[in-house]
Amino acid sequence: MEAEKPYKNFIQKIIDEDNLSGKFNKNVHTRFPPEPNGYLHIGHAKSICLNFGLAHQYNGLCNLRFDDTNPIKEEDEYVKAIIEDVSWLGFDWGDRLFYASDYFDQMYEFAVFLIQSKKAYVCDLSADEVRATRGNLKEAGTDSPFRERTVDESLLLFTQMKNGDFEDGSRTLRAKIDMSHPNLNMRDPVMYRILKANHHRTGDKWCIYPMYDWAHGLEDSLEGITHSICTLEFEDHRLLYDWYLNQLDTYHPQQIEFARLNLNFTIMSKRWLKKLVDDGYVSGWDDPRMPTISGLRRRGYTPESIRNFAEKVGVAKRDNVVEMNLLEHSLREDLNKKANRVMGVIEPLKIVITNFPENEIDYLEAINNPEDESAGKRRIAFTKEIYIERSDFMEEPFRKYFRLAPGREVRLRYAFYITCVDVIKNSKGQIIELHCTYDPETRGGSSPDGRKVKGTIHWVSSTENIEAEVRLYDRLFLEPNPSKSDNINDTLNIDSLVLKKTCFIETEMKKASVGEFYQFERLGYFSLDNIDSSPEHFVFNRSVALRDSWKKIEKGFQTSKIGCG
Ligand code: ATP
Ligand code: MG
C-alpha cells in the first residue's frame, strides 16, 4: 500500500484537529460512495485513493457503498465493474460493502419522523411547478400551497405514495425549511419522488425513491462515517446535509469537500463516457482509450501507477486541470522498474545478412532489465534473415539520421555491426528488403578494433519469433478541454487507435501472459490485451511510448518516429 504521506493536505489537518479535540473519539471512518450508473474513471480513482488512503493512514476503516437511489440509470453490470475496479486498485473494504438501498426502510421511517415533527410535507406540485416557485439567487421562492397541510394528511398521502396509489411525478415529499433561504438548496428541497421503476436490488418493492441530499447523510450516519469526503459541487449542499441530520438528532458525520480531478485531453462525465460507448465511438467502457479504470487496466496501467498519480496530484480546495502527461509519467516511472525488456518490430523490413551461414542460429545474450539485475538475462536467436523497423532505414538519410542507410554501418542491439550493401525494390520502386553484411568480430555489440557506430537499432529474427498484432493508442480527443466544445464528437481523434496487424517479437514472448508488462525496446510499454489476445493470436496493447529512453543506451542516437509515438 501507499507510503505514508510526507506532508499534510488540508483534510489530514482537519482529521488531526478532530483527533486532538476528540470529536470522533479519534476514529477515522471514510467511505467511497459510487452511484452504479457507469464505470469508474480516473477521477473516481483519486477519490478512492483519498478515502481508502486516509483510513489506512489513520488506522481507520473505509466502506465501499453503492449510492443506488436512482433505479432508472443503475445496473448490476456497473456494480460488478466497480467492485472489480476498486479491488484491482488495491483497496480492501473488508466486510463493509453496503448499498444505500439496504437503508430504504430506515430512510422511510426517518421521513415519517420528519413529517411528524412538522419538518416535512407532501406537496402536490409537479416537478416543473416546484422549479418555477423556487425563486433564484436574487428572488425568494414562494411557498407551496400544500406547505401547511396537516401532519395527518401528509402522513396518509406519504403512505399512499409509498403504496403506489399515485402517478409518477404527481407528488413529492418536501422538507419544510425556508422558501426565502439565500441557499437555494434549503428552499423546501424534495426528499422523495414517485418513480414506479424496477430497482436492481429491491425490485418492485419501492415506488418512491429518496433524493441524493436526503439519502446521503443518512447513509453516512447509519454507517458511522466520521469524515464524509466529497467533491466541491457539494459545498452548497453541506448546509442541507447538516440540517437533515440535526432535525433527526442522530449521529452526525462531517462533510468535507475537495476539488475533483480534471485531466486534459479527456472527459470525466459519466454521461459523456456512456455516450461514447452507446454511439460506438469506442469498443466499450473498457476501451483502452477510455479514462475509465477498466480502460486504463486494459491499456496496461498498473494499480501502483494510478495510486502514485493520485498521490502526486494531491488534494486541493480549488479546481484545476491536470496534464495527461503526469498520468503517463507515473506509468513510465513504475514500469521502468518492473517491465522486462524485449525486442519487437512493428513495421517490419526484411534484412538478409549475406555473409551469415544459411540455417544457422547464433544465440546471443540480452539483459532483461537494466534497472533490476535480479531479472537476469535471456537468449535471443540471430539468423540469416531478420526484421528491422522500416523507419530505421533511409535510402537518402537526412543530416542527423544515424540509423541504417546505404553503405552505412550500425549496431544491431545485443548482436553485431551490420553494413547495408544493397537495397532491393519491387517493380513499383518500393523497398522490399535490404542486403547487409555483418562483422562476426563485433558479436555482442562492440568492435575489438574500437570502431564506433552512431546508430543502434532493434531487430527480430525472421524465423525465430512470434507473430503478433499490436495496437497503438493516442489521446481520444484533439482538444485539451473536449467538454468545452459544442459538439464533443468533433474533437475526437480519429487516429487514436492504430493497428499493426503483422508484427514480430522475440520468441521469449511465447510465455507472455495477461497482467504482465514488457518494454519493447525503443517502442514503449506493452501488455497482452485481456479480451482479444489468445495463444493462437497474440494482441499487444501499447500503454505508453518511451521518452528519451534510448539516449541512455547511446548518445547521439535519434529516437525513432514510431518510438516517440
Ligand atoms: P454522477 O453523480 O453525475 O453520476 P459522479 O462522477 O459524481 O457522477 P459518483 O458515482 O457519484 O459519480 O461518484 C462517486 C464519488 O467519486 C463521489 O464521492 C464523487 O465526489 C467522487 N468523484 C467523482 N468524480 C470525481 C473526480 N473527477 N475527481 C474526484 N472525485 C470524483
Ligand atoms: Mg455524484
PDB file of N, CA and C in Angstrom, residues 500-565:
ATOM      1  N   LYS A 500      -1.386  -2.461 -35.949  1.00  0.00           N
ATOM      2  CA  LYS A 500      -0.273  -3.039 -36.692  1.00  0.00           C
ATOM      3  C   LYS A 500      -0.522  -4.542 -36.687  1.00  0.00           C
ATOM      4  N   LYS A 501      -1.003  -5.027 -37.808  1.00  0.00           N
ATOM      5  CA  LYS A 501      -1.512  -6.404 -37.846  1.00  0.00           C
ATOM      6  C   LYS A 501      -0.413  -7.460 -37.822  1.00  0.00           C
ATOM      7  N   THR A 502       0.720  -7.177 -38.460  1.00  0.00           N
ATOM      8  CA  THR A 502       1.770  -8.194 -38.558  1.00  0.00           C
ATOM      9  C   THR A 502       3.064  -7.680 -37.951  1.00  0.00           C
ATOM     10  N   CYS A 503       3.281  -8.046 -36.713  1.00  0.00           N
ATOM     11  CA  CYS A 503       4.485  -7.619 -36.016  1.00  0.00           C
ATOM     12  C   CYS A 503       5.239  -8.877 -35.585  1.00  0.00           C
ATOM     13  N   PHE A 504       6.523  -8.717 -35.359  1.00  0.00           N
ATOM     14  CA  PHE A 504       7.325  -9.867 -34.950  1.00  0.00           C
ATOM     15  C   PHE A 504       8.046  -9.546 -33.649  1.00  0.00           C
ATOM     16  N   ILE A 505       7.963 -10.490 -32.724  1.00  0.00           N
ATOM     17  CA  ILE A 505       8.508 -10.268 -31.393  1.00  0.00           C
ATOM     18  C   ILE A 505       9.376 -11.465 -31.018  1.00  0.00           C
ATOM     19  N   GLU A 506      10.353 -11.221 -30.205  1.00  0.00           N
ATOM     20  CA  GLU A 506      11.229 -12.305 -29.746  1.00  0.00           C
ATOM     21  C   GLU A 506      10.431 -13.509 -29.259  1.00  0.00           C
ATOM     22  N   THR A 507      10.990 -14.691 -29.458  1.00  0.00           N
ATOM     23  CA  THR A 507      10.310 -15.916 -29.022  1.00  0.00           C
ATOM     24  C   THR A 507      10.067 -15.931 -27.507  1.00  0.00           C
ATOM     25  N   GLU A 508      10.897 -15.204 -26.798  1.00  0.00           N
ATOM     26  CA  GLU A 508      10.745 -15.040 -25.345  1.00  0.00           C
ATOM     27  C   GLU A 508       9.278 -14.739 -24.974  1.00  0.00           C
ATOM     28  N   MET A 509       8.584 -14.044 -25.846  1.00  0.00           N
ATOM     29  CA  MET A 509       7.237 -13.593 -25.536  1.00  0.00           C
ATOM     30  C   MET A 509       6.184 -14.685 -25.674  1.00  0.00           C
ATOM     31  N   LYS A 510       6.607 -15.893 -26.074  1.00  0.00           N
ATOM     32  CA  LYS A 510       5.667 -17.024 -26.088  1.00  0.00           C
ATOM     33  C   LYS A 510       5.041 -17.188 -24.716  1.00  0.00           C
ATOM     34  N   LYS A 511       5.819 -16.878 -23.687  1.00  0.00           N
ATOM     35  CA  LYS A 511       5.308 -17.110 -22.329  1.00  0.00           C
ATOM     36  C   LYS A 511       4.621 -15.885 -21.738  1.00  0.00           C
ATOM     37  N   ALA A 512       4.411 -14.873 -22.551  1.00  0.00           N
ATOM     38  CA  ALA A 512       3.739 -13.669 -22.040  1.00  0.00           C
ATOM     39  C   ALA A 512       2.334 -14.014 -21.559  1.00  0.00           C
ATOM     40  N   SER A 513       1.907 -13.385 -20.478  1.00  0.00           N
ATOM     41  CA  SER A 513       0.523 -13.610 -20.063  1.00  0.00           C
ATOM     42  C   SER A 513      -0.123 -12.287 -19.641  1.00  0.00           C
ATOM     43  N   VAL A 514      -1.432 -12.296 -19.640  1.00  0.00           N
ATOM     44  CA  VAL A 514      -2.201 -11.088 -19.306  1.00  0.00           C
ATOM     45  C   VAL A 514      -1.812 -10.606 -17.913  1.00  0.00           C
ATOM     46  N   GLY A 515      -1.620  -9.314 -17.768  1.00  0.00           N
ATOM     47  CA  GLY A 515      -1.270  -8.757 -16.466  1.00  0.00           C
ATOM     48  C   GLY A 515       0.227  -8.617 -16.279  1.00  0.00           C
ATOM     49  N   GLU A 516       1.004  -9.037 -17.306  1.00  0.00           N
ATOM     50  CA  GLU A 516       2.449  -8.805 -17.259  1.00  0.00           C
ATOM     51  C   GLU A 516       2.793  -7.673 -18.203  1.00  0.00           C
ATOM     52  N   PHE A 517       3.874  -6.977 -17.863  1.00  0.00           N
ATOM     53  CA  PHE A 517       4.199  -5.768 -18.615  1.00  0.00           C
ATOM     54  C   PHE A 517       5.586  -5.889 -19.220  1.00  0.00           C
ATOM     55  N   TYR A 518       5.720  -5.415 -20.430  1.00  0.00           N
ATOM     56  CA  TYR A 518       7.008  -5.505 -21.119  1.00  0.00           C
ATOM     57  C   TYR A 518       7.363  -4.164 -21.728  1.00  0.00           C
ATOM     58  N   GLN A 519       8.650  -3.926 -21.789  1.00  0.00           N
ATOM     59  CA  GLN A 519       9.097  -2.802 -22.594  1.00  0.00           C
ATOM     60  C   GLN A 519       9.611  -3.375 -23.902  1.00  0.00           C
ATOM     61  N   PHE A 520       8.986  -2.992 -25.000  1.00  0.00           N
ATOM     62  CA  PHE A 520       9.561  -3.324 -26.299  1.00  0.00           C
ATOM     63  C   PHE A 520      10.593  -2.225 -26.530  1.00  0.00           C
ATOM     64  N   GLU A 521      11.836  -2.618 -26.644  1.00  0.00           N
ATOM     65  CA  GLU A 521      12.900  -1.608 -26.671  1.00  0.00           C
ATOM     66  C   GLU A 521      12.627  -0.551 -27.729  1.00  0.00           C
ATOM     67  N   ARG A 522      12.757   0.664 -27.324  1.00  0.00           N
ATOM     68  CA  ARG A 522      12.572   1.858 -28.139  1.00  0.00           C
ATOM     69  C   ARG A 522      11.126   2.175 -28.482  1.00  0.00           C
ATOM     70  N   LEU A 523      10.194   1.238 -28.274  1.00  0.00           N
ATOM     71  CA  LEU A 523       8.829   1.456 -28.733  1.00  0.00           C
ATOM     72  C   LEU A 523       7.870   1.854 -27.620  1.00  0.00           C
ATOM     73  N   GLY A 524       8.134   1.387 -26.413  1.00  0.00           N
ATOM     74  CA  GLY A 524       7.231   1.726 -25.327  1.00  0.00           C
ATOM     75  C   GLY A 524       6.906   0.526 -24.469  1.00  0.00           C
ATOM     76  N   TYR A 525       5.851   0.682 -23.666  1.00  0.00           N
ATOM     77  CA  TYR A 525       5.432  -0.390 -22.757  1.00  0.00           C
ATOM     78  C   TYR A 525       4.214  -1.097 -23.331  1.00  0.00           C
ATOM     79  N   PHE A 526       4.252  -2.406 -23.274  1.00  0.00           N
ATOM     80  CA  PHE A 526       3.200  -3.214 -23.884  1.00  0.00           C
ATOM     81  C   PHE A 526       2.720  -4.306 -22.932  1.00  0.00           C
ATOM     82  N   SER A 527       1.470  -4.704 -23.129  1.00  0.00           N
ATOM     83  CA  SER A 527       0.965  -5.868 -22.403  1.00  0.00           C
ATOM     84  C   SER A 527      -0.110  -6.524 -23.256  1.00  0.00           C
ATOM     85  N   LEU A 528      -0.411  -7.778 -22.949  1.00  0.00           N
ATOM     86  CA  LEU A 528      -1.401  -8.503 -23.746  1.00  0.00           C
ATOM     87  C   LEU A 528      -2.791  -7.942 -23.500  1.00  0.00           C
ATOM     88  N   ASP A 529      -3.581  -7.860 -24.550  1.00  0.00           N
ATOM     89  CA  ASP A 529      -4.956  -7.391 -24.405  1.00  0.00           C
ATOM     90  C   ASP A 529      -5.756  -8.448 -23.648  1.00  0.00           C
ATOM     91  N   ASN A 530      -6.438  -8.028 -22.587  1.00  0.00           N
ATOM     92  CA  ASN A 530      -7.116  -9.018 -21.734  1.00  0.00           C
ATOM     93  C   ASN A 530      -8.397  -9.564 -22.355  1.00  0.00           C
ATOM     94  N   ILE A 531      -8.824  -9.020 -23.481  1.00  0.00           N
ATOM     95  CA  ILE A 531     -10.046  -9.507 -24.118  1.00  0.00           C
ATOM     96  C   ILE A 531      -9.720 -10.253 -25.418  1.00  0.00           C
ATOM     97  N   ASP A 532      -8.964  -9.618 -26.287  1.00  0.00           N
ATOM     98  CA  ASP A 532      -8.816 -10.152 -27.646  1.00  0.00           C
ATOM     99  C   ASP A 532      -7.604 -11.053 -27.857  1.00  0.00           C
ATOM    100  N   SER A 533      -6.685 -11.085 -26.909  1.00  0.00           N
ATOM    101  CA  SER A 533      -5.482 -11.879 -27.128  1.00  0.00           C
ATOM    102  C   SER A 533      -5.728 -13.346 -26.778  1.00  0.00           C
ATOM    103  N   SER A 534      -5.120 -14.240 -27.552  1.00  0.00           N
ATOM    104  CA  SER A 534      -5.207 -15.676 -27.256  1.00  0.00           C
ATOM    105  C   SER A 534      -3.870 -16.298 -27.634  1.00  0.00           C
ATOM    106  N   PRO A 535      -3.592 -17.516 -27.169  1.00  0.00           N
ATOM    107  CA  PRO A 535      -2.309 -18.145 -27.519  1.00  0.00           C
ATOM    108  C   PRO A 535      -2.163 -18.328 -29.034  1.00  0.00           C
ATOM    109  N   GLU A 536      -3.277 -18.363 -29.752  1.00  0.00           N
ATOM    110  CA  GLU A 536      -3.209 -18.518 -31.217  1.00  0.00           C
ATOM    111  C   GLU A 536      -2.990 -17.180 -31.900  1.00  0.00           C
ATOM    112  N   HIS A 537      -3.413 -16.129 -31.221  1.00  0.00           N
ATOM    113  CA  HIS A 537      -3.314 -14.798 -31.838  1.00  0.00           C
ATOM    114  C   HIS A 537      -2.985 -13.777 -30.756  1.00  0.00           C
ATOM    115  N   PHE A 538      -1.698 -13.473 -30.642  1.00  0.00           N
ATOM    116  CA  PHE A 538      -1.279 -12.515 -29.622  1.00  0.00           C
ATOM    117  C   PHE A 538      -1.685 -11.102 -30.014  1.00  0.00           C
ATOM    118  N   VAL A 539      -2.269 -10.398 -29.067  1.00  0.00           N
ATOM    119  CA  VAL A 539      -2.582  -8.976 -29.294  1.00  0.00           C
ATOM    120  C   VAL A 539      -1.955  -8.178 -28.162  1.00  0.00           C
ATOM    121  N   PHE A 540      -1.058  -7.282 -28.527  1.00  0.00           N
ATOM    122  CA  PHE A 540      -0.399  -6.445 -27.527  1.00  0.00           C
ATOM    123  C   PHE A 540      -0.920  -5.013 -27.628  1.00  0.00           C
ATOM    124  N   ASN A 541      -1.202  -4.426 -26.478  1.00  0.00           N
ATOM    125  CA  ASN A 541      -1.549  -3.003 -26.419  1.00  0.00           C
ATOM    126  C   ASN A 541      -0.329  -2.219 -25.984  1.00  0.00           C
ATOM    127  N   ARG A 542      -0.128  -1.091 -26.622  1.00  0.00           N
ATOM    128  CA  ARG A 542       0.909  -0.204 -26.093  1.00  0.00           C
ATOM    129  C   ARG A 542       0.249   0.753 -25.121  1.00  0.00           C
ATOM    130  N   SER A 543       0.729   0.780 -23.890  1.00  0.00           N
ATOM    131  CA  SER A 543       0.148   1.703 -22.919  1.00  0.00           C
ATOM    132  C   SER A 543       0.713   3.098 -23.128  1.00  0.00           C
ATOM    133  N   VAL A 544       2.032   3.210 -23.145  1.00  0.00           N
ATOM    134  CA  VAL A 544       2.665   4.496 -23.438  1.00  0.00           C
ATOM    135  C   VAL A 544       3.942   4.264 -24.233  1.00  0.00           C
ATOM    136  N   ALA A 545       4.289   5.271 -25.000  1.00  0.00           N
ATOM    137  CA  ALA A 545       5.565   5.229 -25.707  1.00  0.00           C
ATOM    138  C   ALA A 545       6.670   5.587 -24.720  1.00  0.00           C
ATOM    139  N   LEU A 546       7.896   5.356 -25.125  1.00  0.00           N
ATOM    140  CA  LEU A 546       9.027   5.740 -24.274  1.00  0.00           C
ATOM    141  C   LEU A 546       9.398   7.178 -24.578  1.00  0.00           C
ATOM    142  N   ARG A 547      10.112   7.745 -23.675  1.00  0.00           N
ATOM    143  CA  ARG A 547      10.623   9.078 -23.974  1.00  0.00           C
ATOM    144  C   ARG A 547      12.111   9.073 -23.670  1.00  0.00           C
ATOM    145  N   ASP A 548      12.900   9.409 -24.648  1.00  0.00           N
ATOM    146  CA  ASP A 548      14.336   9.568 -24.441  1.00  0.00           C
ATOM    147  C   ASP A 548      15.025   8.327 -23.891  1.00  0.00           C
ATOM    148  N   SER A 549      14.340   7.209 -23.921  1.00  0.00           N
ATOM    149  CA  SER A 549      14.908   6.042 -23.244  1.00  0.00           C
ATOM    150  C   SER A 549      16.179   5.574 -23.940  1.00  0.00           C
ATOM    151  N   TRP A 550      16.210   5.757 -25.242  1.00  0.00           N
ATOM    152  CA  TRP A 550      17.336   5.240 -25.999  1.00  0.00           C
ATOM    153  C   TRP A 550      18.593   6.052 -25.754  1.00  0.00           C
ATOM    154  N   LYS A 551      18.404   7.291 -25.350  1.00  0.00           N
ATOM    155  CA  LYS A 551      19.549   8.183 -25.133  1.00  0.00           C
ATOM    156  C   LYS A 551      20.545   7.580 -24.164  1.00  0.00           C
ATOM    157  N   LYS A 552      20.000   6.879 -23.174  1.00  0.00           N
ATOM    158  CA  LYS A 552      20.862   6.255 -22.174  1.00  0.00           C
ATOM    159  C   LYS A 552      21.771   5.227 -22.827  1.00  0.00           C
ATOM    160  N   ILE A 553      21.200   4.505 -23.802  1.00  0.00           N
ATOM    161  CA  ILE A 553      21.936   3.417 -24.421  1.00  0.00           C
ATOM    162  C   ILE A 553      23.039   3.976 -25.317  1.00  0.00           C
ATOM    163  N   GLU A 554      22.710   4.972 -26.044  1.00  0.00           N
ATOM    164  CA  GLU A 554      23.719   5.519 -26.939  1.00  0.00           C
ATOM    165  C   GLU A 554      23.508   7.003 -27.183  1.00  0.00           C
ATOM    166  N   LYS A 555      24.453   7.766 -26.840  1.00  0.00           N
ATOM    167  CA  LYS A 555      24.362   9.213 -27.039  1.00  0.00           C
ATOM    168  C   LYS A 555      24.329   9.523 -28.519  1.00  0.00           C
ATOM    169  N   GLY A 556      23.605  10.520 -28.885  1.00  0.00           N
ATOM    170  CA  GLY A 556      23.599  10.955 -30.268  1.00  0.00           C
ATOM    171  C   GLY A 556      22.620  10.185 -31.127  1.00  0.00           C
ATOM    172  N   PHE A 557      22.024   9.179 -30.551  1.00  0.00           N
ATOM    173  CA  PHE A 557      21.078   8.381 -31.315  1.00  0.00           C
ATOM    174  C   PHE A 557      19.723   9.089 -31.355  1.00  0.00           C
ATOM    175  N   GLN A 558      19.112   9.109 -32.514  1.00  0.00           N
ATOM    176  CA  GLN A 558      17.805   9.756 -32.648  1.00  0.00           C
ATOM    177  C   GLN A 558      16.707   8.720 -32.380  1.00  0.00           C
ATOM    178  N   THR A 559      15.800   9.042 -31.497  1.00  0.00           N
ATOM    179  CA  THR A 559      14.717   8.089 -31.248  1.00  0.00           C
ATOM    180  C   THR A 559      13.873   7.967 -32.506  1.00  0.00           C
ATOM    181  N   SER A 560      13.409   6.754 -32.729  1.00  0.00           N
ATOM    182  CA  SER A 560      12.661   6.528 -33.960  1.00  0.00           C
ATOM    183  C   SER A 560      11.304   7.205 -33.870  1.00  0.00           C
ATOM    184  N   LYS A 561      10.747   7.480 -35.009  1.00  0.00           N
ATOM    185  CA  LYS A 561       9.439   8.133 -35.086  1.00  0.00           C
ATOM    186  C   LYS A 561       8.377   7.315 -34.381  1.00  0.00           C
ATOM    187  N   ILE A 562       8.373   6.019 -34.644  1.00  0.00           N
ATOM    188  CA  ILE A 562       7.363   5.152 -34.030  1.00  0.00           C
ATOM    189  C   ILE A 562       7.594   5.130 -32.530  1.00  0.00           C
ATOM    190  N   GLY A 563       8.847   5.088 -32.188  1.00  0.00           N
ATOM    191  CA  GLY A 563       9.187   5.023 -30.772  1.00  0.00           C
ATOM    192  C   GLY A 563       8.617   6.188 -30.000  1.00  0.00           C
ATOM    193  N   CYS A 564       8.618   7.339 -30.607  1.00  0.00           N
ATOM    194  CA  CYS A 564       8.127   8.510 -29.887  1.00  0.00           C
ATOM    195  C   CYS A 564       6.609   8.620 -29.933  1.00  0.00           C
ATOM    196  N   GLY A 565       6.016   7.879 -30.839  1.00  0.00           N
ATOM    197  CA  GLY A 565       4.555   7.787 -30.932  1.00  0.00           C
ATOM    198  C   GLY A 565       3.860   9.088 -31.224  1.00  0.00           C
TER     199      GLY A 565
END
